[in-house]
Amino acid sequence: MNITLTKRPLANALAAIGRIIPTRVSEPNLKLVHMYLDTSGEQSRLVLQATNMNIDIEAALEVDVPTDTSLENVALPGHVFADIVQALPGEFVQLEFEDTEVKISSGSYKTSLTRENVDVLPELEFPEDYPGTLPADDFKNLLTHTRYACAAEEYQAIFRGVKLELRDGHSRAVATDGFRLAYYHTELTSGVEGECVVPAKSIDELMRLLGEDDVAFSISNGRLSLATGDHRLNISLMEGTFPDYERIIPNDKVLTLTIDTAELQAILKRVSLMADKSVNNRTDLYLKDGKLNLHSEGAYGKADEVLEVSHEGARSEFAVSYNVKYLLDALQHIDGDARITFSGETSPSLVTDPNKPSCLAMVVPLRVTG
Amino acid sequence: MNITLTKRPLANALAAIGRIIPTRVSEPNLKLVHMYLDTSGEQSRLVLQATNMNIDIEAALEVDVPTDTSLENVALPGHVFADIVQALPGEFVQLEFEDTEVKISSGSYKTSLTRENVDVLPELEFPEDYPGTLPADDFKNLLTHTRYACAAEEYQAIFRGVKLELRDGHSRAVATDGFRLAYYHTELTSGVEGECVVPAKSIDELMRLLGEDDVAFSISNGRLSLATGDHRLNISLMEGTFPDYERIIPNDKVLTLTIDTAELQAILKRVSLMADKSVNNRTDLYLKDGKLNLHSEGAYGKADEVLEVSHEGARSEFAVSYNVKYLLDALQHIDGDARITFSGETSPSLVTDPNKPSCLAMVVPLRVTG
């Protein structure tokens, strides 16, 4: 059985699949890409599938074959197949499926790739319907503005994911590790109502796969399923109760600073060079007489810098300490001025972009003595 | 004692020193940069020194200080000092040397960096005279065209270095690991006559330090000493007898192929995707009827590609096998056409650039059966 394909879409599909397939794995079957021919529709399709147990991926390419053609249970080593197709010299690829091998030829290049014997294929099921839709940029914004605040440690369970909250009237993402929180809100109605917690690790993999195409999705059976561009994805969701984040976000405002973000970032980076990275990257902020003093100290010595800031609120003198990494993370998506709103010396501070009221970062100050 | 310096040259000097200072090391003293003031000349200089035991480095910056000023035995953590100076906001840096700390200030930023107590400073001695000189590009070419052929394993002793051979009439570099050899020759007379073997690891560090300035050098006391731009370097040389490479380079020519390098590289890369990387990356070349067949096979299957080549010599049919990595390494510096000259099925082949007759790579074919 022969199929001729244009090289580029096949290379793209295999590149996407290659981003999912683990390079080192104890389970060799997870390194495979599976292929079958779907001749059920008007246009026959070559379907490629793979899974790493966290994410299932499927790409389908339209092909011209006689309708009585059948092809199933083909398994090839995913990375090798992807590397070969990527390197092919010609514009087209011919795949010849034989009993024990697949011959791949293009231009003057010919390869025989041995078919893997797989008794049990993973049963990948992709939903037929994807009732929700969001533009690619909005979908990506929801994830990139929040993912950084996820917890990293295994024992932190549900804190290791981003909560997606989809309602009639808004789509929202939230992440927190207990020390800081990130929140992104859009007024977009996606068409799906529900919520789910997506593992941070799967978000990292997903971000490498999202392109410019709208993202259609559904939530069901403990999975977030996506259809975008030429491929479909299933992401296994986290189980557990996400904390009531709205209760944590403070309403009290005792003082709000407005600071040029780039300047603040540069100062925080150089002052915190002296902070003790092995402890908590402590950097102290002290406002007095319209001047913000920033201070760090550690094993190598200490650093100080002062900048003038505009401030408003009941207090005009204020001292607070942060893990500077969390404050820098909170500032990363802000252009122009940033607003830092203090609710108290030990209660959470808010970091916001006046031009993006729907995006919010919260940082809990360090509890320090002296 | 205060010194005011322009930030940029100090940052550059510390960046160069930072490339030498190890980031992780069991000997904490190797993480330090040492400073003293040299007021012996007409223009006083702040001298910065560091060593990683393989390479000593010194940078000297002109400073304006009263001639009776003295400063010695200052030691600061090198990477921290470099990071701070790099991040300073102003155009100038003020260094205030106090008994236990060095205050660094620039613009609105102030740091106190604790001085390290060092009882015994490493005694770094840099020669006063550097009789040899080569233009930076030639010096870099000698090293980059040969370093790749050095052996990697500890037990391979002298094969882990590049031999520099400096004569009246030529400057030459050679490296070999027993499986391939790289040779670069210039007709330049450097002013030094002698030879030495420079460790590959030190060459990697040196390449990060060489800029556009001429390289002045001397060979003495088991060291290659260099002066270039604002800094001076000592590199510890390898001991041992380098093999007689001229005897190894074959004179017999049974067949010479001329091939477009970019095309050959692309074909070798895609054919060798199927080669067995765990063994020897074997790729077979077979010339017949003006066509060069390239073939690899391994655990995943096999690959073949054919290209037409022009050839001259006594033989018109020829079969040979290489570790494809060595062949690709040998081709890396060639633009346009490459020449591959065979001396026999098991004796070394030469890879040359017709436009660079002074540069030569030699690859020993794999001994294969069938």
XYZ file of C-alpha atoms in Angstrom:
740
model
C 0.000 0.000 0.000
C 1.479 3.322 -1.104
C 0.635 6.847 0.009
C 2.157 10.008 -1.396
C 2.044 13.075 0.822
C 3.360 16.609 0.729
C 6.382 16.627 3.016
C 5.710 19.838 4.999
C 2.367 18.940 6.685
C 3.651 15.448 7.525
C 6.850 16.943 8.993
C 4.767 19.434 11.019
C 2.455 16.715 12.335
C 5.422 14.557 13.350
C 7.175 17.539 14.942
C 4.080 18.193 17.088
C 3.888 14.512 18.005
C 7.634 14.499 18.720
C 7.134 17.241 21.318
C 4.839 14.878 23.219
C 6.767 11.627 22.859
C 9.251 11.251 25.697
C 12.898 10.888 24.663
C 13.738 8.695 27.627
C 11.144 6.410 28.998
C 10.947 3.055 30.691
C 7.880 2.118 28.619
C 9.138 1.719 25.011
C 5.582 1.809 23.613
C 5.352 5.483 24.563
C 8.082 6.252 22.019
C 5.914 5.060 19.149
C 3.713 6.881 16.715
C 0.709 4.869 15.557
C -0.869 5.234 12.167
C -4.050 4.091 10.526
C -6.054 5.014 7.468
C -9.496 6.512 7.983
C -11.500 5.926 4.781
C -14.897 6.467 6.410
C -15.362 10.069 5.265
C -15.521 11.620 1.828
C -11.838 12.379 2.007
C -9.533 9.626 3.278
C -7.148 10.618 6.036
C -3.887 9.224 7.363
C -4.241 9.441 11.143
C -1.174 9.634 13.396
C -1.484 9.170 17.143
C 0.778 9.131 20.181
C 0.470 9.530 23.927
C 2.734 10.155 26.899
C -0.057 9.213 29.338
C -0.531 12.910 30.299
C -1.384 14.101 26.818
C -2.797 12.189 23.849
C -2.188 13.711 20.463
C -3.672 13.009 17.048
C -2.861 14.548 13.687
C -4.813 13.726 10.528
C -3.613 14.395 6.997
C -5.823 14.189 3.930
C -4.600 11.568 1.464
C -5.720 10.237 -1.895
C -6.057 6.449 -1.793
C -8.509 3.968 -3.311
C -11.524 3.662 -0.975
C -11.018 -0.061 -0.463
C -7.538 0.507 0.959
C -7.005 -0.448 4.571
C -4.117 0.175 6.908
C -3.994 -0.396 10.621
C -1.737 -1.155 13.517
C 1.335 0.526 12.046
C 3.772 1.614 14.753
C 7.059 3.387 14.079
C 9.668 4.893 16.428
C 8.363 8.464 16.715
C 11.540 10.516 16.988
C 13.353 8.589 14.239
C 10.356 8.882 11.894
C 10.071 12.613 12.657
C 13.809 13.208 12.096
C 13.736 11.346 8.777
C 10.748 13.225 7.383
C 12.222 16.542 8.564
C 15.457 15.774 6.684
C 13.898 14.573 3.416
C 15.238 16.346 0.333
C 12.094 16.454 -1.829
C 8.767 18.253 -1.733
C 6.850 14.977 -1.566
C 7.173 11.809 0.507
C 6.169 8.352 -0.575
C 5.278 5.887 2.151
C 5.165 2.191 1.172
C 3.644 0.055 3.883
C 4.955 -3.505 3.862
C 4.538 -6.316 6.334
C 7.635 -5.667 8.419
C 8.761 -2.250 7.297
C 7.701 1.115 5.963
C 9.688 2.392 3.004
C 10.063 6.163 2.987
C 11.372 7.771 -0.167
C 11.781 11.327 -1.336
C 13.967 12.540 -4.193
C 17.067 10.345 -4.296
C 16.703 9.270 -0.633
C 15.253 5.911 0.438
C 14.759 4.557 3.949
C 13.291 1.335 5.271
C 12.029 1.830 8.793
C 11.264 -1.391 10.657
C 7.659 -1.618 11.911
C 7.430 -2.188 15.630
C 5.433 -5.181 16.760
C 2.821 -3.881 19.119
C 0.291 -6.318 20.518
C -1.790 -3.810 22.402
C -2.191 -0.341 21.005
C -3.143 2.372 23.488
C -6.837 3.079 22.975
C -6.923 6.772 22.294
C -10.383 8.254 22.120
C -10.901 11.784 20.941
C -14.321 13.394 21.336
C -16.316 14.229 18.208
C -17.688 17.496 19.567
C -15.819 20.475 20.949
C -18.514 22.881 22.146
C -16.142 25.555 23.465
C -13.995 27.899 21.360
C -11.513 30.603 22.262
C -9.161 32.565 20.003
C -5.592 31.210 20.203
C -4.186 34.376 21.782
C -6.790 34.442 24.536
C -6.321 30.777 25.277
C -2.553 31.246 25.453
C -2.896 34.383 27.609
C -5.022 32.520 30.147
C -2.265 29.946 30.561
C 0.900 32.075 30.302
C -0.322 34.724 32.745
C -0.991 32.123 35.426
C 1.173 29.039 34.945
C 4.242 30.613 36.595
C 2.451 30.710 39.963
C 1.920 26.942 40.104
C 3.662 24.979 42.832
C 6.593 22.802 41.772
C 6.738 20.120 44.453
C 5.037 16.772 44.092
C 3.375 16.963 47.550
C 1.669 20.239 46.657
C -1.034 18.320 44.780
C -3.739 20.548 43.297
C -1.478 23.637 43.626
C 0.540 22.167 40.750
C -2.157 23.049 38.225
C -3.927 26.006 36.657
C -7.646 26.249 37.332
C -9.721 27.121 34.282
C -13.123 28.571 35.110
C -15.478 28.825 32.151
C -18.806 30.589 32.613
C -21.428 32.291 30.513
C -19.862 35.757 30.448
C -16.278 35.004 31.343
C -13.299 32.699 30.934
C -10.783 32.786 33.736
C -7.548 31.108 34.843
C -6.046 31.032 38.341
C -2.925 29.482 39.839
C -1.414 29.687 43.307
C 1.285 27.950 45.287
C 0.211 29.442 48.622
C 2.892 32.176 48.485
C 1.583 33.992 45.446
C -1.364 33.866 43.094
C -1.894 34.693 39.422
C -5.286 35.457 37.926
C -6.339 36.179 34.350
C -9.879 37.054 33.344
C -11.504 37.654 29.968
C -15.100 38.590 29.275
C -15.211 35.982 26.515
C -17.892 33.335 26.593
C -16.343 30.152 25.276
C -19.488 28.064 24.852
C -18.467 25.666 27.626
C -19.558 26.078 31.246
C -17.481 24.255 33.774
C -14.123 24.227 35.463
C -11.054 22.065 35.589
C -7.474 22.051 36.870
C -4.824 21.481 34.180
C -1.418 20.128 35.312
C 1.372 22.713 34.910
C 3.549 20.154 33.131
C 0.861 19.537 30.518
C 0.492 23.301 30.062
C 4.205 23.535 29.221
C 3.764 20.810 26.606
C 0.543 22.363 25.330
C 2.150 25.798 24.862
C 4.641 24.241 22.447
C 1.744 22.908 20.368
C -0.587 25.903 20.169
C -0.309 27.931 16.987
C -2.390 30.726 15.526
C -5.559 28.665 15.081
C -8.606 29.016 17.326
C -8.743 26.452 20.116
C -11.928 24.357 20.270
C -12.352 22.353 23.445
C -14.508 20.237 25.696
C -14.261 19.099 29.296
C -15.471 15.597 30.058
C -14.439 12.337 31.717
C -11.581 13.974 33.604
C -10.055 15.295 30.414
C -9.669 18.632 28.693
C -9.882 17.851 24.990
C -8.681 20.347 22.401
C -8.899 20.604 18.629
C -6.651 23.163 17.000
C -5.120 23.373 13.555
C -4.463 19.875 12.248
C -4.446 18.132 15.595
C -6.519 17.024 18.529
C -5.336 16.632 22.108
C -6.590 15.066 25.323
C -5.099 16.361 28.558
C -5.671 14.425 31.773
C -7.011 16.773 34.442
C -6.096 16.974 38.122
C -8.479 15.805 40.789
C -9.088 17.682 44.008
C -10.603 20.897 45.290
C -8.942 24.108 44.223
C -8.831 26.698 47.034
C -11.397 29.488 47.126
C -9.120 32.067 45.560
C -11.606 34.949 45.634
C -11.593 34.824 49.419
C -7.788 35.167 49.481
C -7.523 38.262 47.278
C -7.529 41.232 49.674
C -9.928 44.160 49.323
C -8.155 46.469 51.786
C -5.908 49.071 50.229
C -3.672 50.982 52.593
C -1.222 52.204 49.965
C -0.748 51.998 46.203
C 2.584 52.659 44.485
C 2.880 53.411 40.773
C 6.316 52.545 39.370
C 7.887 52.208 35.938
C 8.055 48.440 35.544
C 11.327 48.209 33.609
C 13.096 50.433 36.147
C 11.724 48.474 39.093
C 12.726 45.162 37.495
C 16.286 46.386 36.872
C 16.623 47.653 40.455
C 15.148 44.488 41.983
C 17.552 42.375 39.937
C 20.683 44.240 40.979
C 19.692 44.751 44.621
C 18.732 41.095 44.996
C 22.156 39.979 43.688
C 23.099 40.214 47.378
C 19.992 38.384 48.651
C 20.403 34.985 50.202
C 19.227 32.641 47.454
C 19.446 29.596 49.690
C 16.903 31.071 52.113
C 14.123 33.110 50.540
C 15.655 35.754 48.254
C 14.508 38.364 50.755
C 14.359 41.922 49.479
C 13.018 44.699 51.705
C 10.954 47.637 50.445
C 10.649 50.717 52.616
C 8.638 53.775 51.582
C 9.210 57.117 53.291
C 8.911 60.706 52.047
C 8.012 59.573 48.547
C 11.160 57.501 48.239
C 11.186 53.749 47.955
C 14.281 52.136 49.487
C 15.117 48.643 48.275
C 17.522 46.517 50.295
C 18.979 43.014 50.209
C 21.689 41.351 52.221
C 23.283 37.943 52.436
C 26.532 36.058 52.783
C 28.446 38.342 50.395
C 27.323 41.713 51.790
C 24.409 44.056 51.194
C 22.904 46.323 48.535
C 20.641 49.366 48.599
C 18.934 51.500 46.028
C 16.428 54.333 46.248
C 13.893 55.467 43.701
C 11.196 58.118 43.761
C 7.687 56.772 43.375
C 4.200 58.210 43.273
C 1.882 56.819 45.914
C -1.661 57.212 47.113
C -3.640 55.848 50.038
C -3.988 56.205 53.804
C -0.339 55.372 54.557
C 2.745 57.227 53.368
C 5.333 55.186 55.272
C 5.410 51.441 54.821
C 7.861 48.540 55.206
C 7.457 45.121 53.635
C 9.690 42.182 52.578
C 9.265 39.815 49.649
C 10.847 36.820 48.053
C 12.153 38.897 45.142
C 11.649 36.037 42.697
C 7.898 36.152 43.317
C 7.790 39.926 42.894
C 9.755 39.688 39.624
C 7.457 36.891 38.391
C 4.439 39.082 39.186
C 5.888 41.960 37.132
C 6.868 39.875 34.087
C 3.772 40.495 31.949
C 3.436 44.234 32.715
C 4.440 46.929 30.227
C 4.763 50.590 31.221
C 3.726 51.358 34.790
C 2.999 48.742 37.430
C 0.778 49.256 40.454
C 1.670 47.618 43.749
C -1.168 47.762 46.248
C -0.411 46.933 49.882
C -3.148 45.660 52.165
C -0.888 45.386 55.220
C 2.620 44.392 56.297
C 1.816 40.692 56.382
C -1.307 40.425 54.215
C -1.028 39.898 50.450
C 0.018 42.672 48.063
C -1.446 43.060 44.596
C 0.624 43.695 41.479
C -1.411 44.981 38.555
C -1.100 46.596 35.158
C -3.393 49.669 34.943
C -3.889 48.817 31.246
C -4.864 45.202 31.916
C -7.406 45.300 34.751
C -8.315 41.673 34.070
C -4.849 40.407 34.963
C -3.752 40.303 38.570
C -0.820 38.941 40.543
C -0.776 38.590 44.306
C 2.344 38.145 46.421
C 2.333 37.286 50.121
C 5.020 39.256 52.000
C 7.674 37.370 53.946
C 7.088 37.227 57.671
C 10.272 38.760 58.991
C 11.492 39.947 62.343
C 13.457 43.168 62.283
C 40.778 54.485 49.398
C 38.462 55.383 46.536
C 38.741 54.624 42.853
C 36.340 55.808 40.188
C 36.240 53.787 36.967
C 34.226 53.741 33.782
C 31.777 50.872 34.162
C 32.127 49.213 30.740
C 35.858 48.241 30.818
C 35.537 47.001 34.411
C 32.459 44.967 33.462
C 34.315 43.523 30.435
C 37.367 42.626 32.537
C 35.193 40.902 35.133
C 33.196 39.105 32.437
C 36.457 37.695 30.998
C 37.589 36.684 34.474
C 34.155 35.187 35.175
C 34.575 32.899 32.171
C 37.648 31.412 33.851
C 36.412 31.212 37.446
C 34.674 27.890 38.058
C 31.065 28.123 39.222
C 31.294 24.974 41.289
C 34.526 24.074 42.875
C 35.746 22.320 45.964
C 38.472 24.946 46.450
C 36.658 28.186 47.397
C 39.759 30.306 46.738
C 39.402 29.578 43.026
C 36.128 31.523 43.034
C 37.865 34.734 44.002
C 39.118 37.671 41.994
C 42.168 39.342 43.475
C 42.935 43.020 43.095
C 45.892 45.236 43.720
C 47.007 48.680 42.653
C 50.094 48.979 40.476
C 51.498 52.510 40.904
C 54.944 51.662 39.564
C 54.403 53.023 36.056
C 53.538 56.487 34.807
C 49.876 55.564 34.791
C 48.527 53.713 37.824
C 46.570 50.545 37.103
C 44.030 48.500 38.999
C 45.079 44.886 38.403
C 42.539 42.047 38.634
C 43.687 38.431 38.707
C 42.135 34.987 38.927
C 43.089 31.397 38.168
C 41.386 28.061 37.745
C 44.745 26.214 37.885
C 44.608 25.536 34.117
C 44.483 29.172 33.090
C 45.641 32.280 34.941
C 44.067 35.542 33.849
C 44.955 39.150 34.548
C 43.188 42.335 33.488
C 44.598 45.791 34.163
C 42.601 49.023 34.039
C 44.142 52.480 34.061
C 43.030 54.516 37.075
C 43.716 57.982 38.422
C 44.868 57.798 42.037
C 47.461 59.692 44.075
C 50.871 58.026 43.567
C 51.289 57.270 47.273
C 48.103 55.179 47.317
C 48.492 51.502 48.051
C 46.079 48.631 47.843
C 46.807 44.951 48.085
C 45.397 41.616 49.054
C 41.793 42.467 48.127
C 39.781 39.344 47.319
C 36.120 39.370 46.289
C 33.772 36.590 45.146
C 34.340 36.745 41.389
C 30.914 35.890 39.973
C 29.030 38.110 42.436
C 31.373 41.042 41.761
C 31.010 40.512 37.999
C 27.196 40.299 38.200
C 26.981 43.475 40.287
C 29.184 45.546 37.984
C 27.304 44.223 34.948
C 23.988 45.349 36.473
C 25.090 48.821 37.630
C 22.817 51.621 36.423
C 25.380 54.409 35.888
C 28.211 55.086 33.457
C 30.773 55.176 36.272
C 31.521 52.959 39.245
C 33.007 54.094 42.522
C 34.924 51.510 44.526
C 35.627 52.349 48.179
C 38.072 49.931 49.750
C 37.565 49.524 53.472
C 39.053 47.052 55.927
C 36.364 44.405 55.738
C 34.342 45.400 52.710
C 34.382 47.068 49.323
C 31.610 49.599 48.736
C 30.463 49.679 45.116
C 28.235 52.546 44.072
C 26.856 53.764 40.794
C 23.951 56.138 40.293
C 21.436 55.492 43.062
C 22.740 51.958 43.727
C 25.038 51.061 46.624
C 26.494 47.680 47.541
C 28.824 46.566 50.278
C 30.640 43.416 49.252
C 32.430 41.628 52.073
C 36.176 41.152 51.477
C 37.265 37.555 51.674
C 40.038 36.754 54.096
C 42.725 35.058 52.108
C 45.944 34.135 53.865
C 47.779 32.844 50.857
C 47.152 34.441 47.493
C 47.974 32.317 44.460
C 51.248 33.615 43.085
C 50.419 34.467 39.513
C 53.387 35.438 37.406
C 52.910 36.845 33.956
C 55.937 37.252 31.688
C 57.028 40.756 30.753
C 57.944 39.855 27.173
C 55.788 38.243 24.510
C 58.114 37.748 21.531
C 55.521 36.068 19.298
C 52.581 37.776 17.606
C 49.795 36.486 15.364
C 46.685 38.268 14.096
C 43.611 37.258 16.126
C 41.897 35.548 13.178
C 44.925 33.414 12.346
C 45.409 32.443 15.964
C 41.732 31.479 16.235
C 41.830 29.598 12.905
C 44.756 27.480 14.086
C 42.740 26.386 17.108
C 39.215 26.070 15.676
C 40.296 24.047 12.635
C 42.027 21.450 14.801
C 40.510 21.347 18.275
C 37.563 19.143 17.207
C 39.905 16.245 16.461
C 41.247 16.055 20.031
C 40.524 12.928 22.052
C 37.979 13.239 24.846
C 38.947 10.487 27.264
C 41.231 11.038 30.231
C 43.427 8.028 29.397
C 44.189 9.400 25.938
C 46.813 11.703 27.451
C 48.651 13.818 24.859
C 45.891 13.170 22.270
C 43.698 15.501 24.351
C 45.601 18.584 23.199
C 46.367 20.619 20.082
C 50.012 20.742 19.072
C 51.212 24.202 18.058
C 54.330 24.178 15.910
C 55.946 27.578 15.447
C 58.847 27.915 13.047
C 60.579 30.586 11.042
C 58.339 30.478 7.975
C 55.236 28.809 9.337
C 52.803 28.482 12.210
C 50.928 25.206 12.367
C 48.388 23.374 14.553
C 47.661 19.637 14.616
C 45.303 17.437 16.613
C 44.502 13.741 16.406
C 42.672 11.161 18.451
C 44.037 8.187 16.500
C 40.869 7.906 14.363
C 41.136 11.235 12.581
C 43.522 14.130 12.342
C 43.135 17.868 11.754
C 45.912 20.081 10.480
C 46.065 23.829 9.881
C 49.059 25.592 8.420
C 49.829 29.266 7.812
C 52.941 30.738 6.248
C 53.061 33.352 9.003
C 56.198 33.715 11.080
C 55.120 34.540 14.605
C 58.480 35.537 16.063
C 58.583 32.502 18.354
C 60.249 29.216 17.424
C 59.129 26.230 19.409
C 56.273 23.858 19.924
C 53.811 22.983 22.642
C 50.634 20.981 23.241
C 47.687 23.019 24.552
C 44.935 21.127 26.438
C 41.626 21.048 24.512
C 39.729 22.219 27.604
C 41.924 25.312 27.892
C 41.395 25.996 24.180
C 37.618 26.051 24.764
C 38.089 28.583 27.565
C 40.596 30.577 25.523
C 38.227 30.829 22.528
C 35.692 32.599 24.747
C 38.340 35.183 25.662
C 39.912 36.004 22.305
C 38.590 39.139 20.655
C 39.713 41.120 17.636
C 43.084 42.147 19.056
C 46.379 40.625 17.927
C 47.598 37.822 20.155
C 51.112 38.240 21.550
C 52.583 35.146 23.162
C 55.542 33.308 24.584
C 56.266 29.681 25.444
C 58.312 29.058 28.572
C 58.343 27.074 31.804
C 55.628 24.696 30.629
C 53.238 27.542 29.890
C 51.833 29.283 26.860
C 51.463 32.919 27.908
C 49.273 35.299 25.929
C 48.696 39.035 25.966
C 45.668 40.264 24.034
C 43.502 43.325 24.430
C 43.325 44.306 28.108
C 44.321 40.941 29.494
C 47.125 38.470 29.913
C 46.789 34.713 30.241
C 48.964 31.773 31.237
C 47.910 28.341 29.986
C 49.509 25.237 31.497
C 50.833 23.018 28.703
C 50.631 19.243 28.363
C 53.704 17.094 28.799
C 54.517 14.166 26.563
C 55.546 13.371 23.025
C 53.060 14.208 20.292
C 52.953 11.556 17.543
C 54.850 12.127 14.313
C 51.808 13.284 12.364
C 53.621 13.867 9.050
C 54.360 10.167 8.855
C 50.655 9.326 9.245
C 49.311 11.552 6.456
C 49.158 9.356 3.331
C 50.761 10.342 0.047
C 49.065 7.674 -2.071
C 46.046 8.809 -4.040
C 43.974 6.110 -5.664
C 40.848 8.209 -6.146
C 39.693 11.780 -5.509
C 36.026 12.795 -5.353
C 34.863 16.381 -5.711
C 31.471 16.992 -4.064
C 29.356 20.000 -3.112
C 29.911 20.185 0.636
C 26.437 21.368 1.666
C 24.769 18.630 -0.375
C 27.077 15.943 1.000
C 26.501 17.140 4.576
C 22.703 17.050 4.141
C 22.831 13.544 2.649
C 25.207 12.221 5.311
C 22.947 13.624 8.032
C 19.770 12.023 6.724
C 21.314 8.703 5.715
C 23.070 8.387 9.082
C 19.777 8.863 10.946
C 19.551 5.081 10.582
C 23.158 4.412 11.655
C 23.804 2.663 14.923
C 24.889 5.483 17.211
C 25.751 3.108 20.024
C 28.354 1.364 17.880
C 30.270 3.561 15.473
C 27.806 5.583 13.397
C 28.855 3.519 10.398
C 28.001 4.955 7.005
C 29.135 3.184 3.834
C 30.235 4.979 0.658
C 30.316 3.067 -2.604
C 31.384 4.634 -5.887
C 30.472 3.028 -9.184
C 29.757 4.438 -12.643
C 30.166 7.998 -11.414
C 27.496 7.532 -8.753
C 28.226 7.647 -5.039
C 25.911 5.406 -2.992
C 25.602 6.281 0.696
C 24.150 3.690 3.054
C 23.477 3.304 6.790
C 21.616 0.716 8.771
C 20.855 0.028 12.395
C 18.210 -1.086 14.851
C 15.432 0.960 13.193
C 16.059 -0.026 9.573
C 18.244 1.279 6.768
C 18.674 4.278 4.479
C 20.226 4.840 1.044
C 20.899 7.790 -1.146
C 22.749 8.222 -4.423
C 24.433 11.295 -5.827
C 26.467 11.913 -8.939
C 30.039 12.973 -8.279
C 33.057 13.884 -10.349
C 36.086 11.740 -9.676
C 39.659 11.336 -10.863
C 42.411 8.818 -10.193
C 43.397 5.272 -10.924
C 40.251 3.706 -9.469
C 36.672 4.283 -10.579
C 34.991 1.801 -8.252
C 35.597 2.050 -4.529
C 33.936 1.035 -1.244
C 34.747 2.486 2.157
C 33.016 2.917 5.542
C 33.351 5.769 8.050
C 32.144 6.843 11.428
C 29.874 9.508 9.898
C 30.498 11.881 12.816
C 34.188 12.048 11.907
C 33.403 12.663 8.246
C 30.938 15.445 9.152
C 33.485 17.003 11.536
C 36.071 16.951 8.744
C 33.664 18.783 6.397
C 32.571 21.456 8.876
C 34.980 24.225 7.863
C 34.673 23.718 4.092
C 32.642 26.048 1.867
C 31.776 25.181 -1.733
C 33.293 21.948 -2.991
C 35.067 19.408 -0.815
C 37.685 16.952 -2.033
C 37.830 13.477 -0.557
C 41.009 11.638 -1.457
C 41.169 7.898 -0.833
C 44.513 6.173 -0.328
C 43.001 2.713 0.124
C 40.065 0.872 1.688
C 41.634 0.807 5.139
C 44.254 3.549 4.969
C 43.352 7.153 5.863
C 41.304 9.384 3.576
C 41.955 13.095 3.224
C 39.215 15.726 3.280
C 40.313 19.072 1.889
C 38.995 22.400 0.669
C 40.513 23.238 -2.766
C 40.436 26.912 -1.699
C 42.273 26.308 1.577
C 45.239 24.092 0.731
C 46.755 24.784 4.154
C 43.879 23.111 5.992
C 43.554 19.340 5.976
C 41.427 16.747 7.722
C 42.187 13.040 7.745
C 39.710 10.294 8.596
C 40.627 6.645 9.110
C 37.997 4.325 7.543
C 36.236 1.782 9.738
C 37.563 -1.741 9.458
C 34.452 -3.619 8.449
C 33.728 -7.090 7.248
C 31.171 -7.285 4.459
